Short mmCIF file of C-alpha atoms in Angstrom, two decimals:
data_model
loop_
_atom_site.label_atom_id
_atom_site.label_comp_id
_atom_site.label_asym_id
_atom_site.label_seq_id
_atom_site.Cartn_x
_atom_site.Cartn_y
_atom_site.Cartn_z
CA UNK A 1 -4.69 170.24 209.89
CA UNK A 2 -8.19 171.49 208.89
CA UNK A 3 -8.17 173.95 211.75
CA UNK A 4 -4.80 175.34 210.72
CA UNK A 5 -5.85 175.74 207.10
CA UNK A 6 -9.03 177.46 208.17
CA UNK A 7 -7.07 179.82 210.53
CA UNK A 8 -4.68 180.67 207.65
CA UNK A 9 -7.60 181.49 205.28
CA UNK A 10 -7.04 178.43 203.09
CA UNK A 11 -10.19 176.83 201.63
CA UNK A 12 -10.31 173.10 200.92
CA UNK A 13 -12.60 170.48 199.43
CA UNK A 14 -11.81 166.89 200.30
CA UNK A 15 -13.54 163.52 200.72
CA UNK A 16 -14.75 162.44 204.14
CA UNK A 17 -13.33 159.26 205.66
CA UNK A 18 -15.90 156.56 205.98
CA UNK A 19 -15.22 156.03 209.71
CA UNK A 20 -15.51 159.70 210.66
CA UNK A 21 -17.69 160.49 213.75
CA UNK A 22 -19.57 163.74 213.53
CA UNK A 23 -22.59 165.55 214.87
CA UNK A 24 -24.97 167.39 212.50
CA UNK A 25 -25.30 171.06 213.59
CA UNK A 26 -27.57 172.24 210.77
CA UNK A 27 -29.32 170.86 207.66
CA UNK A 28 -29.16 173.18 204.69
CA UNK A 29 -31.62 173.15 201.78
CA UNK A 30 -30.39 171.26 198.71
CA UNK A 31 -30.90 172.42 195.12
CA UNK A 32 -33.69 170.67 193.28
CA UNK A 33 -32.99 168.53 190.24
CA UNK A 34 -29.27 168.36 190.95
CA UNK A 35 -27.01 165.57 192.08
CA UNK A 36 -26.74 167.00 195.63
CA UNK A 37 -28.32 164.74 198.22
CA UNK A 38 -27.43 166.53 201.52
CA UNK A 39 -25.83 169.83 202.54
CA UNK A 40 -25.05 169.85 206.23
CA UNK A 41 -23.01 171.83 208.79
CA UNK A 42 -21.18 169.37 211.06
CA UNK A 43 -18.78 169.12 214.01
CA UNK A 44 -16.37 166.25 214.47
CA UNK A 45 -16.75 164.14 217.58
CA UNK A 46 -13.94 162.21 219.20
CA UNK A 47 -10.68 163.43 220.77
CA UNK A 48 -8.38 163.20 217.71
CA UNK A 49 -10.94 164.47 215.27
CA UNK A 50 -11.65 167.50 217.42
CA UNK A 51 -7.85 168.18 217.59
CA UNK A 52 -7.66 168.19 213.76
CA UNK A 53 -10.75 170.30 213.34
CA UNK A 54 -12.25 172.13 216.23
CA UNK A 55 -14.68 174.24 214.17
CA UNK A 56 -17.57 173.40 211.94
CA UNK A 57 -17.38 172.08 208.37
CA UNK A 58 -19.82 171.63 205.52
CA UNK A 59 -20.60 168.07 204.68
CA UNK A 60 -22.11 167.58 201.18
CA UNK A 61 -23.33 164.26 199.80
CA UNK A 62 -23.19 164.06 196.00
CA UNK A 63 -24.57 161.38 193.72
CA UNK A 64 -21.86 160.47 191.15
CA UNK A 65 -23.80 159.40 188.04
CA UNK A 66 -20.84 157.89 186.29
CA UNK A 67 -19.72 155.57 189.14
CA UNK A 68 -23.25 155.13 190.53
CA UNK A 69 -22.18 155.92 194.11
CA UNK A 70 -22.52 158.55 196.78
CA UNK A 71 -19.47 160.81 197.38
CA UNK A 72 -19.25 162.62 200.70
CA UNK A 73 -17.31 165.89 200.55
CA UNK A 74 -16.02 168.21 203.33
CA UNK A 75 -15.26 171.89 202.94
CA UNK A 76 -14.65 174.89 205.09
CA UNK A 77 -16.02 177.31 202.51
CA UNK A 78 -19.39 178.60 203.75
CA UNK A 79 -20.26 180.84 200.82
CA UNK A 80 -20.11 178.56 197.77
CA UNK A 81 -23.10 176.57 196.68
CA UNK A 82 -23.16 172.78 197.11
CA UNK A 83 -23.17 172.28 193.28
CA UNK A 84 -20.05 174.52 192.98
CA UNK A 85 -18.29 172.55 195.75
CA UNK A 86 -19.13 169.33 193.85
CA UNK A 87 -17.74 170.83 190.60
CA UNK A 88 -14.51 171.91 192.34
CA UNK A 89 -13.95 168.36 193.61
CA UNK A 90 -14.64 166.92 190.14
CA UNK A 91 -12.29 169.36 188.54
CA UNK A 92 -9.45 168.62 190.94
CA UNK A 93 -8.25 165.92 188.51
CA UNK A 94 -7.32 168.62 185.97
CA UNK A 95 -5.19 170.34 188.63
CA UNK A 96 -3.52 167.04 189.56
CA UNK A 97 -2.84 166.22 185.88
CA UNK A 98 -1.36 169.69 185.45
CA UNK A 99 1.09 169.18 188.32
CA UNK A 100 1.89 165.65 187.15
CA UNK A 101 2.73 167.07 183.69
CA UNK A 102 4.94 169.66 185.32
CA UNK A 103 6.83 166.98 187.31
CA UNK A 104 7.18 164.60 184.40
CA UNK A 105 7.87 166.85 181.51
CA UNK A 106 9.49 169.98 182.95
CA UNK A 107 11.43 168.10 185.67
CA UNK A 108 10.03 170.33 188.40
CA UNK A 109 10.22 168.36 191.63
CA UNK A 110 9.74 171.21 194.11
CA UNK A 111 9.09 174.86 194.06
CA UNK A 112 12.14 177.17 194.28
CA UNK A 113 10.44 179.80 196.43
CA UNK A 114 7.62 179.55 198.96
CA UNK A 115 6.23 183.08 199.05
CA UNK A 116 2.97 183.83 197.25
CA UNK A 117 4.76 185.84 194.55
CA UNK A 118 7.43 183.12 194.01
CA UNK A 119 4.77 180.43 193.63
CA UNK A 120 2.71 182.55 191.22
CA UNK A 121 5.77 183.30 189.06
CA UNK A 122 6.71 179.61 188.95
CA UNK A 123 3.13 178.47 188.15
CA UNK A 124 2.70 181.12 185.40
CA UNK A 125 6.08 180.23 183.89
CA UNK A 126 5.20 176.55 183.84
CA UNK A 127 1.81 177.34 182.35
CA UNK A 128 3.44 179.31 179.59
CA UNK A 129 6.00 176.55 178.93
CA UNK A 130 3.27 173.83 178.76
CA UNK A 131 1.12 175.99 176.45
CA UNK A 132 4.05 176.55 174.07
CA UNK A 133 4.82 172.83 174.07
CA UNK A 134 1.19 171.89 173.45
CA UNK A 135 0.98 174.49 170.64
CA UNK A 136 4.18 173.04 169.02
CA UNK A 137 2.63 169.55 169.27
CA UNK A 138 -0.67 170.81 167.76
CA UNK A 139 1.14 172.47 164.80
CA UNK A 140 3.33 169.51 164.11
CA UNK A 141 2.52 166.91 161.51
CA UNK A 142 4.53 164.33 163.46
CA UNK A 143 2.60 162.39 166.11
CA UNK A 144 4.49 163.61 169.19
CA UNK A 145 3.71 162.65 172.79
CA UNK A 146 4.32 165.63 175.04
CA UNK A 147 7.11 163.82 176.96
CA UNK A 148 8.88 162.85 173.74
CA UNK A 149 8.66 166.39 172.38
CA UNK A 150 10.17 167.77 175.58
CA UNK A 151 12.95 165.23 175.56
CA UNK A 152 13.86 165.81 171.86
CA UNK A 153 13.66 169.65 172.31
CA UNK A 154 16.05 169.31 175.23
CA UNK A 155 18.36 167.08 173.18
CA UNK A 156 18.29 169.49 170.13
CA UNK A 157 18.33 172.74 172.05
CA UNK A 158 21.69 173.96 170.65
CA UNK A 159 21.24 172.56 167.16
CA UNK A 160 20.61 175.04 164.39
CA UNK A 161 17.56 173.79 162.44
CA UNK A 162 14.37 175.25 161.14
CA UNK A 163 11.91 174.62 164.06
CA UNK A 164 8.82 173.78 161.94
CA UNK A 165 10.77 171.53 159.62
CA UNK A 166 12.22 169.68 162.62
CA UNK A 167 8.84 169.36 164.33
CA UNK A 168 7.35 167.70 161.21
CA UNK A 169 10.33 165.54 160.31
CA UNK A 170 12.47 165.24 163.46
CA UNK A 171 14.51 162.28 162.29
CA UNK A 172 15.53 163.69 158.89
CA UNK A 173 19.20 164.62 158.75
CA UNK A 174 19.51 168.31 157.97
CA UNK A 175 21.40 169.33 154.84
CA UNK A 176 24.95 170.45 155.57
CA UNK A 177 25.39 174.10 155.11
CA UNK A 178 28.75 174.79 153.40
CA UNK A 179 31.01 176.94 155.46
CA UNK A 180 32.35 179.77 153.30
CA UNK A 181 35.89 180.98 153.33
CA UNK A 182 36.50 183.27 156.26
CA UNK A 183 36.77 186.90 155.30
CA UNK A 184 40.20 188.52 155.57
CA UNK A 185 40.66 191.62 157.54
CA UNK A 186 42.15 194.47 155.57
CA UNK A 187 44.61 195.51 158.17
CA UNK A 188 46.06 192.04 158.61
CA UNK A 189 48.87 192.80 156.15
CA UNK A 190 49.98 196.09 157.77
CA UNK A 191 53.06 194.74 159.53
CA UNK A 192 54.15 192.67 156.51
CA UNK A 193 54.24 195.57 154.07
CA UNK A 194 56.81 197.48 156.10
CA UNK A 195 59.01 194.38 156.29
CA UNK A 196 59.48 194.23 152.49
#
């Protein structure tokens, strides 16, 4: 899988399995006064490991200050610094939370298209929708959770109410607007006048 991604120009950052067998090809210098312990170029050893990844990878050991443990990362990106690779891995949770929010709140299970353009359109549309929802939640005086706001908006989509009033007081019953008498059309009596 790693070989295929590399061949297709896809960069990745992932954790290394504890039982991985590898050979160190090169030791790279590590930045001083950072949480980077090692930066190495490696090759996997073993039949199945070589099938998954026949080329070289970067192996970066990072000290996680919060968990007080060493995290070992693998990447195929040769140009980024070890600290940047570490930050990418740390920030992956924000990406996972974003896609979890999409699945839960916007009911997006799979992408409609698979081309680059289709994916970009769907991701941008979802980002815009999430930003609008978060803005509505921010402006509201009611303590909405994002999932409840989405559900109630979906439920009230075809209800005519003032949006800001509804956001602040969603359970208030709106005042009934009296329906006026329907206007008469002037030419509705044309046929009746001739009959008299």
